[in-house]
Short mmCIF file of C-alpha atoms and ligand atoms in Angstrom, two decimals:
data_model
loop_
_atom_site.label_atom_id
_atom_site.label_comp_id
_atom_site.label_asym_id
_atom_site.label_seq_id
_atom_site.Cartn_x
_atom_site.Cartn_y
_atom_site.Cartn_z
CA MET T 1 2.12 11.19 -0.72
CA LEU T 2 4.02 7.96 -1.03
CA ASP T 3 2.41 7.55 -4.42
CA LYS T 4 4.92 5.09 -5.74
CA LEU T 5 4.63 2.82 -2.75
CA SER T 6 0.92 3.03 -2.91
CA GLU T 7 0.91 2.04 -6.57
CA VAL T 8 3.17 -0.94 -5.98
CA LEU T 9 1.18 -2.13 -3.00
CA ARG T 10 -2.07 -1.91 -4.94
CA LYS T 11 -0.60 -3.82 -7.83
CA THR T 12 0.80 -6.43 -5.51
CA THR T 13 -2.39 -7.13 -3.73
CA ASP T 14 -4.11 -7.36 -7.14
CA LYS T 15 -1.48 -9.79 -8.29
CA ILE T 16 -2.02 -11.99 -5.26
CA ALA T 17 -5.80 -11.76 -5.58
CA ASN T 18 -5.76 -12.63 -9.25
CA ALA T 19 -3.24 -15.39 -9.09
CA ILE T 20 -4.53 -18.87 -9.68
CA PHE T 21 -1.30 -20.40 -8.58
CA LEU T 22 1.02 -18.81 -6.07
CA ASP T 23 4.06 -20.45 -7.51
CA LYS T 24 7.61 -19.61 -6.50
CA ASN T 25 8.30 -17.34 -9.46
CA LEU T 26 5.25 -15.24 -8.71
CA VAL T 27 6.08 -15.07 -5.02
CA ASP T 28 9.64 -14.05 -5.82
CA SER T 29 8.50 -11.24 -8.19
CA ILE T 30 5.93 -10.00 -5.62
CA ILE T 31 8.63 -10.01 -2.93
CA LYS T 32 10.99 -8.11 -5.16
CA ASP T 33 8.37 -5.51 -5.99
CA ILE T 34 7.57 -4.94 -2.33
CA GLN T 35 11.19 -4.75 -1.31
CA ARG T 36 12.08 -2.24 -3.97
CA ALA T 37 9.08 -0.05 -3.28
CA LEU T 38 9.62 -0.03 0.50
CA ILE T 39 13.31 0.75 0.10
CA GLU T 40 12.55 3.53 -2.33
CA ALA T 41 10.17 4.93 0.21
CA ASP T 42 13.15 4.91 2.59
CA VAL T 43 11.96 2.24 4.91
CA ASN T 44 14.84 0.68 6.87
CA VAL T 45 16.32 -2.21 4.92
CA ARG T 46 16.33 -4.49 7.95
CA LEU T 47 12.62 -3.93 8.45
CA VAL T 48 11.98 -4.57 4.77
CA LEU T 49 13.85 -7.83 4.88
CA GLU T 50 12.05 -8.96 8.02
CA ILE T 51 8.66 -8.32 6.42
CA THR T 52 9.39 -9.93 3.09
CA LYS T 53 10.97 -12.95 4.77
CA LYS T 54 7.73 -13.59 6.64
CA ILE T 55 5.66 -13.19 3.48
CA LYS T 56 7.83 -15.56 1.57
CA GLN T 57 7.66 -18.17 4.27
CA ALA T 58 3.92 -18.03 4.38
CA ALA T 59 3.62 -18.06 0.59
CA LEU T 60 5.70 -21.18 0.27
CA ASP T 61 4.17 -22.93 3.24
CA GLU T 62 2.77 -26.14 1.82
CA ARG T 63 0.40 -26.58 4.75
CA ILE T 64 -1.68 -23.56 3.73
CA SER T 65 -3.61 -24.09 0.53
CA GLY T 66 -5.09 -22.00 -2.25
CA LEU T 67 -7.50 -19.37 -1.20
CA GLU T 68 -6.55 -19.41 2.44
CA LYS T 69 -2.98 -18.78 1.41
CA LYS T 70 -3.95 -15.67 -0.55
CA GLU T 71 -5.88 -14.36 2.41
CA HIS T 72 -3.10 -15.24 4.75
CA ILE T 73 -0.47 -13.42 2.67
CA ILE T 74 -2.46 -10.25 2.19
CA LYS T 75 -3.42 -10.13 5.87
CA LEU T 76 0.26 -10.71 6.73
CA LEU T 77 1.41 -7.92 4.42
CA HIS T 78 -1.23 -5.63 5.85
CA ASP T 79 -0.46 -6.46 9.44
CA GLU T 80 3.27 -6.17 9.05
CA LEU T 81 2.94 -2.77 7.36
CA VAL T 82 0.62 -1.53 10.09
CA LYS T 83 3.17 -2.69 12.61
CA ILE T 84 6.01 -0.68 11.10
CA LEU T 85 3.81 2.39 10.98
CA GLY T 86 3.62 2.31 14.77
CA GLU T 87 0.96 2.77 17.41
CA SER T 88 -2.07 4.90 16.91
CA LYS T 89 -2.47 7.81 19.30
CA GLN T 90 -5.54 10.02 19.42
CA ILE T 91 -5.30 13.04 21.60
CA GLN T 92 -8.33 13.71 23.79
CA LEU T 93 -8.52 17.37 24.61
CA GLN T 94 -8.58 18.23 28.34
CA LYS T 95 -10.41 21.11 29.88
CA HIS T 96 -7.44 23.35 29.37
CA ASN T 97 -4.69 22.29 26.91
CA VAL T 98 -1.26 23.57 26.36
CA TRP T 99 0.64 22.11 23.44
CA LEU T 100 4.34 22.79 23.43
CA MET T 101 5.57 22.59 19.85
CA LEU T 102 9.27 21.71 19.38
CA GLY T 103 11.57 21.11 16.47
CA LEU T 104 14.69 22.16 14.65
CA TYR T 105 14.82 25.11 12.23
CA GLY T 106 12.49 25.10 9.30
CA GLN T 107 10.77 21.86 10.18
CA GLY T 108 7.32 23.44 9.96
CA LYS T 109 6.51 24.34 13.61
CA THR T 110 4.91 27.68 12.93
CA THR T 111 3.04 26.50 9.85
CA THR T 112 1.76 23.47 11.78
CA ILE T 113 0.56 25.61 14.64
CA SER T 114 -1.53 27.60 12.25
CA LYS T 115 -2.95 24.38 10.84
CA LEU T 116 -3.75 23.01 14.29
CA ALA T 117 -5.42 26.27 15.28
CA SER T 118 -7.61 26.14 12.23
CA TYR T 119 -8.37 22.43 12.82
CA TYR T 120 -9.47 22.82 16.45
CA ALA T 121 -11.18 26.18 16.02
CA LYS T 122 -13.35 24.59 13.35
CA ARG T 123 -14.25 21.87 15.83
CA GLY T 124 -15.42 24.45 18.37
CA SER T 125 -12.40 24.97 20.61
CA LYS T 126 -11.27 28.35 21.78
CA VAL T 127 -7.71 28.42 20.37
CA CYS T 128 -4.81 30.89 20.66
CA ALA T 129 -1.04 30.86 20.12
CA ILE T 130 1.87 32.34 21.93
CA GLY T 131 5.13 33.12 20.15
CA LEU T 132 8.22 32.11 22.09
CA ASP T 133 10.63 31.96 19.19
CA VAL T 134 12.86 34.77 20.30
CA HIS T 135 15.81 33.76 18.18
CA ARG T 136 14.60 34.85 14.81
CA PRO T 137 13.46 38.39 14.50
CA ALA T 138 10.70 37.68 12.01
CA ALA T 139 9.35 34.65 13.78
CA SER T 140 6.66 36.25 15.84
CA GLU T 141 5.54 38.38 12.97
CA GLN T 142 5.11 35.17 10.82
CA LEU T 143 2.94 33.64 13.60
CA LYS T 144 0.90 36.82 13.89
CA GLN T 145 0.20 37.03 10.17
CA LEU T 146 -0.93 33.42 10.07
CA PHE T 147 -3.28 33.92 13.05
CA ASP T 148 -4.62 37.17 11.71
CA LYS T 149 -5.69 35.30 8.63
CA LEU T 150 -7.51 32.83 10.81
CA ASN T 151 -8.98 35.63 12.92
CA LEU T 152 -7.59 33.95 16.04
CA PRO T 153 -5.76 35.67 18.92
CA VAL T 154 -1.95 35.42 19.18
CA PHE T 155 0.30 36.60 21.92
CA ILE T 156 3.69 37.94 20.94
CA ASP T 157 6.32 40.42 22.09
CA LYS T 158 8.77 41.48 19.39
CA GLU T 159 11.10 43.32 21.76
CA GLU T 160 11.47 40.72 24.49
CA LYS T 161 14.40 38.33 24.18
CA SER T 162 13.43 35.95 27.00
CA ALA T 163 10.88 33.27 26.24
CA VAL T 164 10.21 32.79 29.91
CA LYS T 165 9.39 36.46 30.39
CA ILE T 166 6.94 36.43 27.48
CA TRP T 167 5.17 33.44 28.95
CA LYS T 168 4.88 35.09 32.35
CA LYS T 169 3.56 38.28 30.76
CA TYR T 170 0.63 36.55 29.11
CA GLN T 171 0.06 33.65 31.50
CA LYS T 172 -3.22 34.93 32.82
CA ASP T 173 -4.69 35.57 29.40
CA LEU T 174 -3.82 32.15 28.24
CA ASP T 175 -5.87 30.50 30.99
CA LYS T 176 -9.04 31.50 29.18
CA TYR T 177 -8.36 29.29 26.17
CA ASP T 178 -9.17 25.63 25.55
CA LEU T 179 -6.04 25.18 23.56
CA VAL T 180 -2.84 27.17 23.75
CA LEU T 181 -0.34 26.46 21.04
CA VAL T 182 3.18 27.34 22.01
CA ASP T 183 5.57 28.26 19.19
CA THR T 184 9.21 27.83 20.20
CA ALA T 185 12.58 28.48 18.63
CA GLY T 186 14.54 25.83 16.81
CA ARG T 187 18.25 25.31 16.24
CA ASP T 188 20.26 23.55 13.60
CA ALA T 189 20.66 20.65 15.95
CA LEU T 190 19.49 19.70 19.44
CA SER T 191 22.12 21.73 21.31
CA SER T 192 22.41 21.98 25.05
CA ASP T 193 21.11 25.57 25.08
CA LEU T 194 18.02 24.50 23.12
CA ILE T 195 17.45 21.69 25.63
CA LYS T 196 17.76 24.13 28.48
CA GLU T 197 15.36 26.59 26.85
CA ILE T 198 12.80 23.81 26.21
CA LYS T 199 13.07 22.57 29.74
CA ASP T 200 12.56 26.02 31.16
CA ILE T 201 9.51 26.70 29.04
CA SER T 202 8.18 23.23 29.77
CA LYS T 203 8.49 23.74 33.55
CA LEU T 204 6.68 26.97 33.34
CA SER T 205 3.91 26.18 30.87
CA LYS T 206 3.13 22.60 32.12
CA PRO T 207 2.12 21.37 28.67
CA THR T 208 -0.53 18.69 28.33
CA GLU T 209 1.26 17.60 25.13
CA THR T 210 4.83 18.08 24.09
CA ILE T 211 4.98 17.65 20.38
CA LEU T 212 7.96 17.31 18.07
CA VAL T 213 7.53 18.75 14.59
CA MET T 214 9.64 17.03 11.96
CA SER T 215 9.86 17.25 8.25
CA ALA T 216 9.39 13.97 6.31
CA ASP T 217 12.49 14.68 4.25
CA VAL T 218 14.79 14.01 7.22
CA GLY T 219 14.12 10.36 6.41
CA GLN T 220 15.56 7.79 8.74
CA THR T 221 17.52 10.32 10.73
CA ALA T 222 14.08 10.95 12.24
CA ARG T 223 15.00 8.05 14.52
CA THR T 224 17.89 9.87 16.13
CA GLN T 225 16.08 13.14 16.22
CA ALA T 226 12.95 11.74 17.84
CA SER T 227 14.82 9.68 20.41
CA LYS T 228 17.11 12.61 21.35
CA PHE T 229 14.10 14.91 21.87
CA LYS T 230 12.44 12.14 23.83
CA GLU T 231 15.44 11.86 26.07
CA ALA T 232 15.62 15.60 26.67
CA VAL T 233 12.01 16.34 27.35
CA ASP T 234 8.93 14.29 27.97
CA MET T 235 7.82 14.30 24.36
CA SER T 236 4.36 12.83 23.82
CA GLY T 237 4.05 12.71 20.07
CA VAL T 238 5.29 13.72 16.64
CA ILE T 239 3.89 15.62 13.73
CA ILE T 240 5.51 14.82 10.44
CA THR T 241 5.33 17.71 7.92
CA LYS T 242 6.03 18.01 4.20
CA MET T 243 4.68 14.54 3.46
CA ASP T 244 3.74 16.01 0.09
CA SER T 245 7.22 16.99 -0.93
CA THR T 246 9.23 13.75 -0.61
CA ALA T 247 8.89 10.22 -1.92
CA LYS T 248 10.88 9.04 1.05
CA ALA T 249 8.33 9.75 3.71
CA GLY T 250 8.35 6.10 4.74
CA GLY T 251 11.71 6.70 6.45
CA ALA T 252 10.47 9.30 8.96
CA LEU T 253 7.22 7.46 9.56
CA THR T 254 8.72 4.08 10.35
CA ALA T 255 11.67 5.57 12.21
CA CYS T 256 9.26 7.30 14.65
CA ALA T 257 7.50 4.01 15.15
CA GLU T 258 10.80 2.36 15.94
CA VAL T 259 11.57 4.68 18.81
CA LYS T 260 7.97 4.56 19.98
CA ALA T 261 7.28 8.20 19.25
CA PRO T 262 3.66 8.12 18.09
CA VAL T 263 2.83 10.14 15.03
CA ILE T 264 -0.31 12.22 15.66
CA PHE T 265 -0.73 14.34 12.60
CA LEU T 266 0.71 14.60 9.12
CA GLY T 267 1.34 17.86 7.30
CA THR T 268 0.60 17.42 3.63
CA GLY T 269 1.05 20.88 2.15
CA GLU T 270 1.43 24.55 2.96
CA LYS T 271 -2.23 25.41 3.38
CA ASN T 272 -4.07 25.32 6.66
CA SER T 273 -6.28 22.53 5.43
CA ASP T 274 -3.20 20.37 4.70
CA LEU T 275 -3.27 18.51 8.00
CA GLU T 276 -4.42 14.98 8.55
CA SER T 277 -4.80 13.07 11.77
CA PHE T 278 -2.66 9.92 11.62
CA ASP T 279 -3.84 6.46 12.28
CA PRO T 280 -1.65 3.58 10.99
CA GLU T 281 -4.55 1.35 10.04
CA SER T 282 -6.47 3.91 7.98
CA PHE T 283 -3.27 5.31 6.53
CA LEU T 284 -2.36 1.94 5.17
CA SER T 285 -5.88 1.25 3.95
CA ARG T 286 -5.53 4.38 1.86
CA LEU T 287 -2.14 3.37 0.56
CA LEU T 288 -3.58 0.07 -0.43
CA GLY T 289 -6.62 1.77 -1.94
CA MET T 290 -9.01 -0.19 0.21
CA GLY T 291 -11.62 0.73 2.74
CA ASP T 292 -10.27 -1.82 5.17
CA LEU T 293 -8.92 -5.31 5.36
CA LYS T 294 -12.39 -6.77 4.98
CA THR T 295 -12.78 -5.18 1.54
CA LEU T 296 -9.46 -6.53 0.62
CA MET T 297 -10.49 -10.02 1.55
CA GLU T 298 -13.73 -9.67 -0.39
CA LYS T 299 -11.72 -8.71 -3.38
CA ILE T 300 -9.88 -12.03 -3.26
CA HIS T 301 -13.10 -13.94 -2.97
CA SER T 302 -14.69 -12.07 -5.80
CA VAL T 303 -11.99 -13.12 -8.17
CA MET T 304 -13.01 -16.76 -7.93
CA ASP T 305 -15.43 -18.66 -5.92
CA LYS T 306 -13.84 -21.25 -3.66
CA ASP T 307 -16.23 -24.05 -4.69
CA GLU T 308 -15.68 -23.12 -8.31
CA ILE T 309 -11.92 -23.69 -7.96
CA ALA T 310 -12.45 -27.00 -6.24
CA SER T 311 -14.92 -28.23 -8.86
CA GLN T 312 -12.70 -27.10 -11.71
CA GLN T 313 -9.80 -28.95 -10.19
CA GLN T 314 -11.97 -32.02 -9.84
CA ARG T 315 -13.11 -31.83 -13.50
CA LEU T 316 -9.57 -31.23 -14.63
CA SER T 317 -8.31 -34.26 -12.83
CA GLU T 318 -11.11 -36.39 -14.22
CA GLY T 319 -10.39 -35.13 -17.74
CA LYS T 320 -13.84 -33.46 -17.85
CA PHE T 321 -12.55 -29.98 -18.46
CA THR T 322 -14.76 -28.17 -21.00
CA LEU T 323 -14.72 -24.89 -22.88
CA ASP T 324 -17.13 -23.58 -20.24
CA ASP T 325 -14.39 -24.06 -17.66
CA LEU T 326 -11.93 -22.41 -19.94
CA ALA T 327 -14.32 -19.45 -20.31
CA THR T 328 -14.63 -19.26 -16.45
CA GLN T 329 -10.90 -19.25 -16.16
CA LEU T 330 -10.42 -16.60 -18.84
CA GLU T 331 -13.04 -14.56 -17.09
CA SER T 332 -11.59 -14.95 -13.61
CA MET T 333 -7.96 -14.15 -14.24
CA SER T 334 -6.36 -11.43 -16.17
CA SER T 335 -5.63 -13.58 -19.19
CA MET T 336 -2.07 -12.54 -19.89
CA GLY T 337 -1.08 -12.80 -16.24
CA SER T 338 -2.22 -16.33 -16.12
CA MET T 339 -0.66 -17.33 -19.45
CA ASP T 340 2.53 -15.83 -18.15
CA LYS T 341 2.27 -17.87 -14.96
CA ILE T 342 1.40 -21.11 -16.56
CA MET T 343 4.36 -20.71 -18.86
CA SER T 344 6.83 -19.85 -16.20
CA MET T 345 5.68 -22.75 -14.15
CA ILE T 346 6.75 -25.35 -16.66
CA PRO T 347 10.48 -25.83 -17.15
CA GLY T 348 11.49 -24.98 -20.68
CA LEU T 349 8.58 -22.62 -21.29
CA GLY T 350 10.06 -19.79 -19.39
CA LYS T 351 12.49 -19.31 -22.22
CA ILE T 352 9.74 -18.92 -24.79
CA LYS T 353 8.10 -16.39 -22.54
CA ASP T 354 11.23 -14.31 -22.44
CA LYS T 355 11.23 -14.21 -26.23
CA LEU T 356 7.77 -12.73 -26.38
CA SER T 357 7.69 -8.98 -26.92
CA PRO T 358 5.12 -6.79 -25.09
CA GLU T 359 3.34 -6.41 -28.47
CA MET T 360 3.03 -10.18 -28.79
CA MET T 361 1.81 -10.38 -25.19
CA GLU T 362 -0.77 -7.70 -26.02
CA GLN T 363 -1.86 -9.64 -29.08
CA GLN T 364 -2.28 -12.73 -27.02
CA GLU T 365 -4.41 -10.80 -24.62
CA LYS T 366 -6.62 -9.53 -27.41
CA LYS T 367 -6.90 -13.05 -28.70
CA THR T 368 -8.14 -14.42 -25.36
CA LYS T 369 -10.78 -11.67 -25.37
CA ARG T 370 -12.01 -12.90 -28.73
CA TRP T 371 -12.02 -16.42 -27.45
CA LYS T 372 -14.32 -15.41 -24.61
CA HIS T 373 -16.71 -13.96 -27.15
CA ALA T 374 -16.51 -17.06 -29.29
CA ILE T 375 -17.22 -19.41 -26.35
CA SER T 376 -20.28 -17.37 -25.39
CA SER T 377 -21.70 -17.82 -28.89
CA MET T 378 -21.47 -21.62 -28.68
CA THR T 379 -24.26 -23.96 -27.75
CA LYS T 380 -23.94 -26.09 -24.65
CA GLU T 381 -23.28 -29.12 -26.78
CA GLU T 382 -20.54 -27.37 -28.66
CA ARG T 383 -18.89 -26.18 -25.45
CA GLU T 384 -18.81 -29.68 -24.07
CA ASN T 385 -17.69 -31.27 -27.18
CA PRO T 386 -15.84 -28.75 -29.43
CA GLU T 387 -14.79 -31.39 -31.94
CA ILE T 388 -18.20 -31.08 -33.57
CA ILE T 389 -17.38 -27.53 -34.45
CA GLU T 390 -14.22 -28.55 -36.27
CA LYS T 391 -16.18 -31.14 -38.19
CA GLN T 392 -19.07 -28.89 -39.31
CA THR T 393 -18.19 -25.70 -41.13
CA SER T 394 -21.76 -24.41 -40.65
CA ARG T 395 -21.29 -24.38 -36.91
CA LEU T 396 -17.93 -22.65 -37.24
CA GLN T 397 -19.54 -19.97 -39.43
CA ARG T 398 -22.48 -19.48 -37.10
CA ILE T 399 -20.21 -18.93 -34.09
CA SER T 400 -17.95 -16.63 -36.12
CA HIS T 401 -20.90 -14.46 -37.15
CA GLY T 402 -22.44 -14.45 -33.72
CA SER T 403 -19.27 -13.49 -31.88
CA GLY T 404 -17.61 -11.26 -34.46
CA THR T 405 -14.50 -13.43 -34.46
CA SER T 406 -12.82 -15.08 -37.41
CA THR T 407 -13.11 -18.79 -38.07
CA SER T 408 -9.33 -19.15 -37.64
CA ASP T 409 -9.62 -17.59 -34.16
CA ILE T 410 -12.14 -20.24 -33.29
CA ARG T 411 -9.99 -23.02 -34.72
CA ALA T 412 -7.06 -21.69 -32.73
CA LEU T 413 -9.19 -21.66 -29.58
CA ILE T 414 -10.23 -25.22 -29.98
CA LYS T 415 -6.65 -26.26 -30.65
CA GLN T 416 -5.45 -24.47 -27.52
CA PHE T 417 -8.29 -25.99 -25.50
CA LYS T 418 -7.44 -29.50 -26.63
CA MET T 419 -3.82 -28.92 -25.81
CA LEU T 420 -4.66 -27.62 -22.34
CA LYS T 421 -6.90 -30.60 -21.80
CA GLU T 422 -4.28 -33.04 -22.92
CA MET T 423 -1.76 -31.37 -20.73
CA THR T 424 -3.88 -31.50 -17.68
CA SER T 425 -5.10 -35.00 -18.18
CA MET T 426 -1.52 -36.01 -18.54
CA SER T 427 -0.53 -34.32 -15.36
CA GLY T 428 -3.43 -35.96 -13.65
CA SER T 429 -4.29 -33.05 -11.51
CA MET T 430 -3.70 -29.32 -11.59
CA LYS T 431 -3.28 -29.62 -7.86
CA GLY T 432 0.02 -31.31 -8.61
CA ILE T 433 1.24 -28.29 -10.51
CA GLU T 434 0.03 -25.91 -7.87
CA SER T 435 1.81 -27.63 -5.03
CA GLY T 436 4.85 -28.18 -7.16
CA SER T 437 4.62 -31.92 -6.49
CA LEU T 438 4.82 -32.95 -10.12
CA ASP T 439 7.87 -34.96 -10.67
CA GLN T 440 10.58 -33.57 -12.91
CA LYS T 441 10.15 -36.17 -15.59
CA THR T 442 6.48 -35.50 -16.12
CA MET T 443 7.22 -31.78 -16.16
CA MET T 444 9.83 -32.14 -18.83
CA LYS T 445 7.49 -34.32 -20.93
CA LEU T 446 4.80 -31.73 -20.63
CA ALA T 447 7.13 -28.92 -21.47
CA LYS T 448 8.34 -30.66 -24.58
CA LYS T 449 4.87 -31.42 -25.78
CA PHE T 450 3.54 -28.00 -24.99
CA SER T 451 6.40 -26.03 -26.54
CA LYS T 452 6.20 -28.05 -29.72
CA LYS T 453 2.56 -27.33 -30.13
CA ALA T 454 2.36 -23.80 -28.92
CA ARG T 455 2.46 -21.28 -31.76
CA PHE T 456 2.69 -17.66 -30.86
P1 GDP F 1 9.66 26.39 11.61
O1 GDP F 1 11.03 26.99 11.46
O2 GDP F 1 9.80 25.02 12.19
O3 GDP F 1 8.68 27.21 12.28
O4 GDP F 1 9.12 26.16 10.15
P2 GDP F 1 8.03 26.94 9.29
O5 GDP F 1 6.68 26.68 9.82
O6 GDP F 1 8.42 28.35 9.18
O7 GDP F 1 8.10 26.21 7.89
C1 GDP F 1 9.27 26.22 7.04
C2 GDP F 1 8.86 26.00 5.64
O8 GDP F 1 8.26 24.77 5.38
C3 GDP F 1 7.84 27.08 5.18
O9 GDP F 1 8.15 27.52 3.89
C4 GDP F 1 6.52 26.26 5.11
O10 GDP F 1 5.63 26.81 4.13
C5 GDP F 1 7.00 24.88 4.71
N1 GDP F 1 6.08 23.85 5.20
C6 GDP F 1 5.65 23.57 6.41
N2 GDP F 1 4.86 22.46 6.46
C7 GDP F 1 4.76 22.03 5.18
C8 GDP F 1 4.08 20.89 4.57
O11 GDP F 1 3.40 20.10 5.12
N3 GDP F 1 4.24 20.79 3.17
C9 GDP F 1 5.00 21.70 2.50
N4 GDP F 1 5.12 21.46 1.18
N5 GDP F 1 5.66 22.69 3.04
C10 GDP F 1 5.57 22.90 4.34
MG1 MG F 2 8.84 29.07 13.24
#
């Protein structure tokens, strides 16, 4: 169910959480991912653009800094998505409930009635159904078979051609049930005779809920369908079926929200158990793969401690950056992601990045893993002053043995570290890079220096 969208949203929130710098390139790529995934899920393009515009504005807002910004963006994404999923509506059962089930041909009315019967019977309600689909000869038989399987009572009359008469015939019997599910006939479209039929049945049965059943694959036309049914009868909610069989379910879901037709249940398969009550907030949490927004926020914080970031920036700006800090950084960010980002941040380096093949990127990733091992085999003294390793081969060999890395790996690590240190002390403060406030000249100087030294 909306698997692709779910995957992209999960990746996106990970990307935001793991990012050390939310630079423009990263923001652009995140926005593009979200747009593509939402549009593929059939969400209205206008809605998609509105959401991503807000996210972009927040992301590039200079007044919000670092960690707050990440929180802010993820919360914004979460809230905006909840908003387009519409209002939550939970039905409270009355003493006696009559649910009038409406919908066009083949949308899943009869199947859904069977699912609802099973759902509420399991929760202790006395449930029955009445078959008022007099248009299709086999309709009442289908309903009967489904209810026989559930061992629940069903009221049908295969000979009678008037829905109203069938209702009147069983009216007294129906009073004994907590929940009466009324199966009605569909049409290919909402024609005037269908409207008349629905109105007649509605007048007679006085439903406590009037529910439109709609298949998810109708996509954004759900908007027209839902609003037309709403106009014709006092429709109180929607059940969207076949969520399992289309990647475009986002269209129907968001279209219902737009016309303020609250979605109550989702049908997610052909079996009786394939029914889920719908709540925008928990639906989204599931798409995002999180328990709730709080867990999502914790995830951001777990990536890197706020004080840790501040103290690293402080040490960087004072030129006190050590291998320990590098190890912390390697630990806290997915190494390739960050390399990627640092490179695309500096003019001139983006080109080198484009030349790197996925294999080379992967190699680089493996390399950073070895570096982490090497750093953990160093003494405190060595970590603070790696030059002594370069000078004494015995140290180099000890670290190499201890960490299972080659001496050339360790040399490369130290070289990279020195370069990074040089780069950051030149720029004065990483904060400058983060906020994009480095002047163009310094950037160019850095780029030149860095690209000359970097060997991939
Ligand atoms: P009605 O004409 O509105 O009463 O539609 P039916 O209940 O007869 O359903 C039409 C078809 O859709 C049947 O083949 C059902 O098995 C199928 N169907 C209904 N709900 C779902 C669902 O949630 N998922 C899937 N995959 N199929 C469904
Ligand atoms: Mg039917």
